[in-house]
Amino acid sequence: MEAYINRKNGKRYIVIAEGIDCTNARDGTPVIVYHPEEKPELVCVREKAEFLVKFDPEPAQ
C-alpha cells in the first residue's frame, strides 16, 4: 500500500484502493480510499483529482 503525506497537516495516510463513485450525480468519478496511519479504522474517500492536489507521495526510503 502506498503512503502519502497531507500537505496541510504533515500527517501520513495510507491508500487502500482506487475506486469509482457510483452516486447518480457523480457516476464514474475516480476516488481514492485511504486512512490516517494512526487511525486505520477511519476509512476516508476523496475525489482522486482533489487527493492528488492535497497529498504528496511519501518519498521512497
PDB file of N, CA and C in Angstrom:
ATOM      1  N   MET A   1       0.845  -1.184   0.000  1.00  0.00           N
ATOM      2  CA  MET A   1       0.000   0.000   0.000  1.00  0.00           C
ATOM      3  C   MET A   1       0.888   1.245   0.000  1.00  0.00           C
ATOM      4  N   GLU A   2       0.419   2.258  -0.672  1.00  0.00           N
ATOM      5  CA  GLU A   2       1.187   3.492  -0.790  1.00  0.00           C
ATOM      6  C   GLU A   2       0.876   4.447   0.358  1.00  0.00           C
ATOM      7  N   ALA A   3       1.881   5.184   0.766  1.00  0.00           N
ATOM      8  CA  ALA A   3       1.707   6.206   1.803  1.00  0.00           C
ATOM      9  C   ALA A   3       1.819   7.586   1.164  1.00  0.00           C
ATOM     10  N   TYR A   4       1.003   8.509   1.663  1.00  0.00           N
ATOM     11  CA  TYR A   4       1.004   9.893   1.210  1.00  0.00           C
ATOM     12  C   TYR A   4       1.063  10.807   2.417  1.00  0.00           C
ATOM     13  N   ILE A   5       1.601  11.994   2.219  1.00  0.00           N
ATOM     14  CA  ILE A   5       1.695  12.992   3.273  1.00  0.00           C
ATOM     15  C   ILE A   5       0.728  14.133   2.945  1.00  0.00           C
ATOM     16  N   ASN A   6      -0.110  14.481   3.917  1.00  0.00           N
ATOM     17  CA  ASN A   6      -1.042  15.590   3.749  1.00  0.00           C
ATOM     18  C   ASN A   6      -0.259  16.897   3.762  1.00  0.00           C
ATOM     19  N   ARG A   7      -0.415  17.698   2.723  1.00  0.00           N
ATOM     20  CA  ARG A   7       0.331  18.959   2.612  1.00  0.00           C
ATOM     21  C   ARG A   7      -0.028  19.945   3.713  1.00  0.00           C
ATOM     22  N   LYS A   8      -1.252  19.897   4.207  1.00  0.00           N
ATOM     23  CA  LYS A   8      -1.708  20.870   5.203  1.00  0.00           C
ATOM     24  C   LYS A   8      -1.245  20.516   6.615  1.00  0.00           C
ATOM     25  N   ASN A   9      -1.406  19.238   7.015  1.00  0.00           N
ATOM     26  CA  ASN A   9      -1.105  18.883   8.407  1.00  0.00           C
ATOM     27  C   ASN A   9       0.161  18.033   8.570  1.00  0.00           C
ATOM     28  N   GLY A  10       0.775  17.601   7.453  1.00  0.00           N
ATOM     29  CA  GLY A  10       2.011  16.830   7.525  1.00  0.00           C
ATOM     30  C   GLY A  10       1.856  15.387   7.981  1.00  0.00           C
ATOM     31  N   LYS A  11       0.606  14.940   8.179  1.00  0.00           N
ATOM     32  CA  LYS A  11       0.384  13.572   8.653  1.00  0.00           C
ATOM     33  C   LYS A  11       0.436  12.576   7.503  1.00  0.00           C
ATOM     34  N   ARG A  12       0.706  11.333   7.871  1.00  0.00           N
ATOM     35  CA  ARG A  12       0.858  10.242   6.903  1.00  0.00           C
ATOM     36  C   ARG A  12      -0.475   9.499   6.755  1.00  0.00           C
ATOM     37  N   TYR A  13      -0.836   9.200   5.503  1.00  0.00           N
ATOM     38  CA  TYR A  13      -2.074   8.495   5.183  1.00  0.00           C
ATOM     39  C   TYR A  13      -1.748   7.326   4.266  1.00  0.00           C
ATOM     40  N   ILE A  14      -2.480   6.244   4.414  1.00  0.00           N
ATOM     41  CA  ILE A  14      -2.255   5.034   3.644  1.00  0.00           C
ATOM     42  C   ILE A  14      -3.389   4.858   2.644  1.00  0.00           C
ATOM     43  N   VAL A  15      -3.033   4.717   1.364  1.00  0.00           N
ATOM     44  CA  VAL A  15      -4.034   4.485   0.321  1.00  0.00           C
ATOM     45  C   VAL A  15      -4.389   3.002   0.330  1.00  0.00           C
ATOM     46  N   ILE A  16      -5.674   2.729   0.445  1.00  0.00           N
ATOM     47  CA  ILE A  16      -6.180   1.361   0.465  1.00  0.00           C
ATOM     48  C   ILE A  16      -6.513   0.903  -0.955  1.00  0.00           C
ATOM     49  N   ALA A  17      -7.159   1.801  -1.715  1.00  0.00           N
ATOM     50  CA  ALA A  17      -7.612   1.428  -3.057  1.00  0.00           C
ATOM     51  C   ALA A  17      -8.013   2.669  -3.840  1.00  0.00           C
ATOM     52  N   GLU A  18      -8.145   2.467  -5.143  1.00  0.00           N
ATOM     53  CA  GLU A  18      -8.777   3.461  -6.001  1.00  0.00           C
ATOM     54  C   GLU A  18     -10.135   2.894  -6.375  1.00  0.00           C
ATOM     55  N   GLY A  19     -11.117   3.770  -6.544  1.00  0.00           N
ATOM     56  CA  GLY A  19     -12.455   3.310  -6.878  1.00  0.00           C
ATOM     57  C   GLY A  19     -13.166   4.289  -7.787  1.00  0.00           C
ATOM     58  N   ILE A  20     -14.425   4.007  -8.028  1.00  0.00           N
ATOM     59  CA  ILE A  20     -15.281   4.843  -8.858  1.00  0.00           C
ATOM     60  C   ILE A  20     -16.522   5.180  -8.047  1.00  0.00           C
ATOM     61  N   ASP A  21     -16.861   6.470  -7.980  1.00  0.00           N
ATOM     62  CA  ASP A  21     -18.092   6.905  -7.303  1.00  0.00           C
ATOM     63  C   ASP A  21     -19.275   6.492  -8.165  1.00  0.00           C
ATOM     64  N   CYS A  22     -20.225   5.804  -7.585  1.00  0.00           N
ATOM     65  CA  CYS A  22     -21.394   5.329  -8.329  1.00  0.00           C
ATOM     66  C   CYS A  22     -22.665   6.097  -7.977  1.00  0.00           C
ATOM     67  N   THR A  23     -22.513   7.207  -7.228  1.00  0.00           N
ATOM     68  CA  THR A  23     -23.660   8.058  -6.934  1.00  0.00           C
ATOM     69  C   THR A  23     -24.175   8.624  -8.257  1.00  0.00           C
ATOM     70  N   ASN A  24     -25.483   8.683  -8.451  1.00  0.00           N
ATOM     71  CA  ASN A  24     -26.044   9.110  -9.734  1.00  0.00           C
ATOM     72  C   ASN A  24     -25.438  10.400 -10.254  1.00  0.00           C
ATOM     73  N   ALA A  25     -25.356  11.426  -9.429  1.00  0.00           N
ATOM     74  CA  ALA A  25     -24.864  12.733  -9.874  1.00  0.00           C
ATOM     75  C   ALA A  25     -23.366  12.724 -10.145  1.00  0.00           C
ATOM     76  N   ARG A  26     -22.640  11.761  -9.593  1.00  0.00           N
ATOM     77  CA  ARG A  26     -21.175  11.736  -9.721  1.00  0.00           C
ATOM     78  C   ARG A  26     -20.688  10.424 -10.334  1.00  0.00           C
ATOM     79  N   ASP A  27     -21.555   9.709 -10.991  1.00  0.00           N
ATOM     80  CA  ASP A  27     -21.237   8.388 -11.518  1.00  0.00           C
ATOM     81  C   ASP A  27     -19.979   8.419 -12.379  1.00  0.00           C
ATOM     82  N   GLY A  28     -19.045   7.550 -12.054  1.00  0.00           N
ATOM     83  CA  GLY A  28     -17.821   7.439 -12.823  1.00  0.00           C
ATOM     84  C   GLY A  28     -16.670   8.293 -12.328  1.00  0.00           C
ATOM     85  N   THR A  29     -16.873   9.104 -11.291  1.00  0.00           N
ATOM     86  CA  THR A  29     -15.806   9.952 -10.757  1.00  0.00           C
ATOM     87  C   THR A  29     -14.779   9.085 -10.036  1.00  0.00           C
ATOM     88  N   PRO A  30     -13.497   9.164 -10.430  1.00  0.00           N
ATOM     89  CA  PRO A  30     -12.463   8.388  -9.739  1.00  0.00           C
ATOM     90  C   PRO A  30     -12.267   8.891  -8.306  1.00  0.00           C
ATOM     91  N   VAL A  31     -12.122   7.974  -7.359  1.00  0.00           N
ATOM     92  CA  VAL A  31     -11.911   8.319  -5.955  1.00  0.00           C
ATOM     93  C   VAL A  31     -10.737   7.525  -5.394  1.00  0.00           C
ATOM     94  N   ILE A  32     -10.190   8.040  -4.304  1.00  0.00           N
ATOM     95  CA  ILE A  32      -9.139   7.357  -3.546  1.00  0.00           C
ATOM     96  C   ILE A  32      -9.726   6.973  -2.195  1.00  0.00           C
ATOM     97  N   VAL A  33      -9.509   5.742  -1.777  1.00  0.00           N
ATOM     98  CA  VAL A  33      -9.943   5.246  -0.469  1.00  0.00           C
ATOM     99  C   VAL A  33      -8.678   5.147   0.381  1.00  0.00           C
ATOM    100  N   TYR A  34      -8.685   5.789   1.551  1.00  0.00           N
ATOM    101  CA  TYR A  34      -7.462   5.855   2.362  1.00  0.00           C
ATOM    102  C   TYR A  34      -7.809   5.976   3.837  1.00  0.00           C
ATOM    103  N   HIS A  35      -6.775   5.886   4.687  1.00  0.00           N
ATOM    104  CA  HIS A  35      -6.988   6.063   6.124  1.00  0.00           C
ATOM    105  C   HIS A  35      -5.773   6.726   6.748  1.00  0.00           C
ATOM    106  N   PRO A  36      -5.991   7.453   7.857  1.00  0.00           N
ATOM    107  CA  PRO A  36      -4.850   8.015   8.581  1.00  0.00           C
ATOM    108  C   PRO A  36      -4.012   6.864   9.140  1.00  0.00           C
ATOM    109  N   GLU A  37      -2.698   7.011   9.091  1.00  0.00           N
ATOM    110  CA  GLU A  37      -1.824   5.940   9.574  1.00  0.00           C
ATOM    111  C   GLU A  37      -2.130   5.571  11.021  1.00  0.00           C
ATOM    112  N   GLU A  38      -2.371   6.573  11.865  1.00  0.00           N
ATOM    113  CA  GLU A  38      -2.572   6.304  13.289  1.00  0.00           C
ATOM    114  C   GLU A  38      -4.006   5.879  13.630  1.00  0.00           C
ATOM    115  N   LYS A  39      -4.893   5.858  12.633  1.00  0.00           N
ATOM    116  CA  LYS A  39      -6.289   5.510  12.903  1.00  0.00           C
ATOM    117  C   LYS A  39      -6.852   4.685  11.735  1.00  0.00           C
ATOM    118  N   PRO A  40      -6.374   3.455  11.549  1.00  0.00           N
ATOM    119  CA  PRO A  40      -6.778   2.659  10.386  1.00  0.00           C
ATOM    120  C   PRO A  40      -8.265   2.320  10.328  1.00  0.00           C
ATOM    121  N   GLU A  41      -8.953   2.425  11.455  1.00  0.00           N
ATOM    122  CA  GLU A  41     -10.391   2.133  11.453  1.00  0.00           C
ATOM    123  C   GLU A  41     -11.208   3.260  10.814  1.00  0.00           C
ATOM    124  N   LEU A  42     -10.599   4.435  10.595  1.00  0.00           N
ATOM    125  CA  LEU A  42     -11.279   5.571   9.970  1.00  0.00           C
ATOM    126  C   LEU A  42     -10.995   5.551   8.477  1.00  0.00           C
ATOM    127  N   VAL A  43     -11.931   5.054   7.698  1.00  0.00           N
ATOM    128  CA  VAL A  43     -11.759   4.963   6.252  1.00  0.00           C
ATOM    129  C   VAL A  43     -12.320   6.225   5.610  1.00  0.00           C
ATOM    130  N   CYS A  44     -11.515   6.846   4.739  1.00  0.00           N
ATOM    131  CA  CYS A  44     -11.876   8.108   4.093  1.00  0.00           C
ATOM    132  C   CYS A  44     -11.925   7.920   2.583  1.00  0.00           C
ATOM    133  N   VAL A  45     -12.740   8.742   1.918  1.00  0.00           N
ATOM    134  CA  VAL A  45     -12.847   8.721   0.460  1.00  0.00           C
ATOM    135  C   VAL A  45     -12.791  10.152  -0.031  1.00  0.00           C
ATOM    136  N   ARG A  46     -12.014  10.373  -1.099  1.00  0.00           N
ATOM    137  CA  ARG A  46     -11.888  11.718  -1.668  1.00  0.00           C
ATOM    138  C   ARG A  46     -11.729  11.581  -3.179  1.00  0.00           C
ATOM    139  N   GLU A  47     -12.281  12.542  -3.926  1.00  0.00           N
ATOM    140  CA  GLU A  47     -12.078  12.523  -5.377  1.00  0.00           C
ATOM    141  C   GLU A  47     -10.585  12.461  -5.666  1.00  0.00           C
ATOM    142  N   LYS A  48     -10.206  11.650  -6.641  1.00  0.00           N
ATOM    143  CA  LYS A  48      -8.793  11.444  -6.949  1.00  0.00           C
ATOM    144  C   LYS A  48      -8.100  12.757  -7.303  1.00  0.00           C
ATOM    145  N   ALA A  49      -8.735  13.597  -8.122  1.00  0.00           N
ATOM    146  CA  ALA A  49      -8.118  14.865  -8.527  1.00  0.00           C
ATOM    147  C   ALA A  49      -7.828  15.741  -7.315  1.00  0.00           C
ATOM    148  N   GLU A  50      -8.759  15.812  -6.357  1.00  0.00           N
ATOM    149  CA  GLU A  50      -8.557  16.610  -5.148  1.00  0.00           C
ATOM    150  C   GLU A  50      -7.483  15.979  -4.262  1.00  0.00           C
ATOM    151  N   PHE A  51      -7.503  14.657  -4.152  1.00  0.00           N
ATOM    152  CA  PHE A  51      -6.500  13.953  -3.342  1.00  0.00           C
ATOM    153  C   PHE A  51      -5.092  14.287  -3.831  1.00  0.00           C
ATOM    154  N   LEU A  52      -4.889  14.239  -5.136  1.00  0.00           N
ATOM    155  CA  LEU A  52      -3.556  14.483  -5.693  1.00  0.00           C
ATOM    156  C   LEU A  52      -3.086  15.918  -5.511  1.00  0.00           C
ATOM    157  N   VAL A  53      -4.017  16.845  -5.301  1.00  0.00           N
ATOM    158  CA  VAL A  53      -3.655  18.239  -5.025  1.00  0.00           C
ATOM    159  C   VAL A  53      -3.275  18.409  -3.549  1.00  0.00           C
ATOM    160  N   LYS A  54      -3.957  17.697  -2.664  1.00  0.00           N
ATOM    161  CA  LYS A  54      -3.789  17.889  -1.226  1.00  0.00           C
ATOM    162  C   LYS A  54      -2.771  16.956  -0.564  1.00  0.00           C
ATOM    163  N   PHE A  55      -2.322  15.911  -1.274  1.00  0.00           N
ATOM    164  CA  PHE A  55      -1.405  14.930  -0.703  1.00  0.00           C
ATOM    165  C   PHE A  55      -0.219  14.718  -1.639  1.00  0.00           C
ATOM    166  N   ASP A  56       0.941  14.492  -1.049  1.00  0.00           N
ATOM    167  CA  ASP A  56       2.157  14.177  -1.808  1.00  0.00           C
ATOM    168  C   ASP A  56       2.565  12.740  -1.502  1.00  0.00           C
ATOM    169  N   PRO A  57       3.033  12.004  -2.517  1.00  0.00           N
ATOM    170  CA  PRO A  57       3.525  10.653  -2.242  1.00  0.00           C
ATOM    171  C   PRO A  57       4.694  10.722  -1.256  1.00  0.00           C
ATOM    172  N   GLU A  58       4.723   9.767  -0.352  1.00  0.00           N
ATOM    173  CA  GLU A  58       5.848   9.721   0.595  1.00  0.00           C
ATOM    174  C   GLU A  58       7.111   9.375  -0.198  1.00  0.00           C
ATOM    175  N   PRO A  59       8.194  10.105   0.032  1.00  0.00           N
ATOM    176  CA  PRO A  59       9.436   9.803  -0.683  1.00  0.00           C
ATOM    177  C   PRO A  59       9.914   8.371  -0.396  1.00  0.00           C
ATOM    178  N   ALA A  60      10.454   7.724  -1.405  1.00  0.00           N
ATOM    179  CA  ALA A  60      10.991   6.367  -1.233  1.00  0.00           C
ATOM    180  C   ALA A  60      12.181   6.412  -0.271  1.00  0.00           C
ATOM    181  N   GLN A  61      12.280   5.391   0.550  1.00  0.00           N
ATOM    182  CA  GLN A  61      13.349   5.349   1.537  1.00  0.00           C
ATOM    183  C   GLN A  61      14.414   4.370   1.166  1.00  0.00           C
TER     184      GLN A  61
END
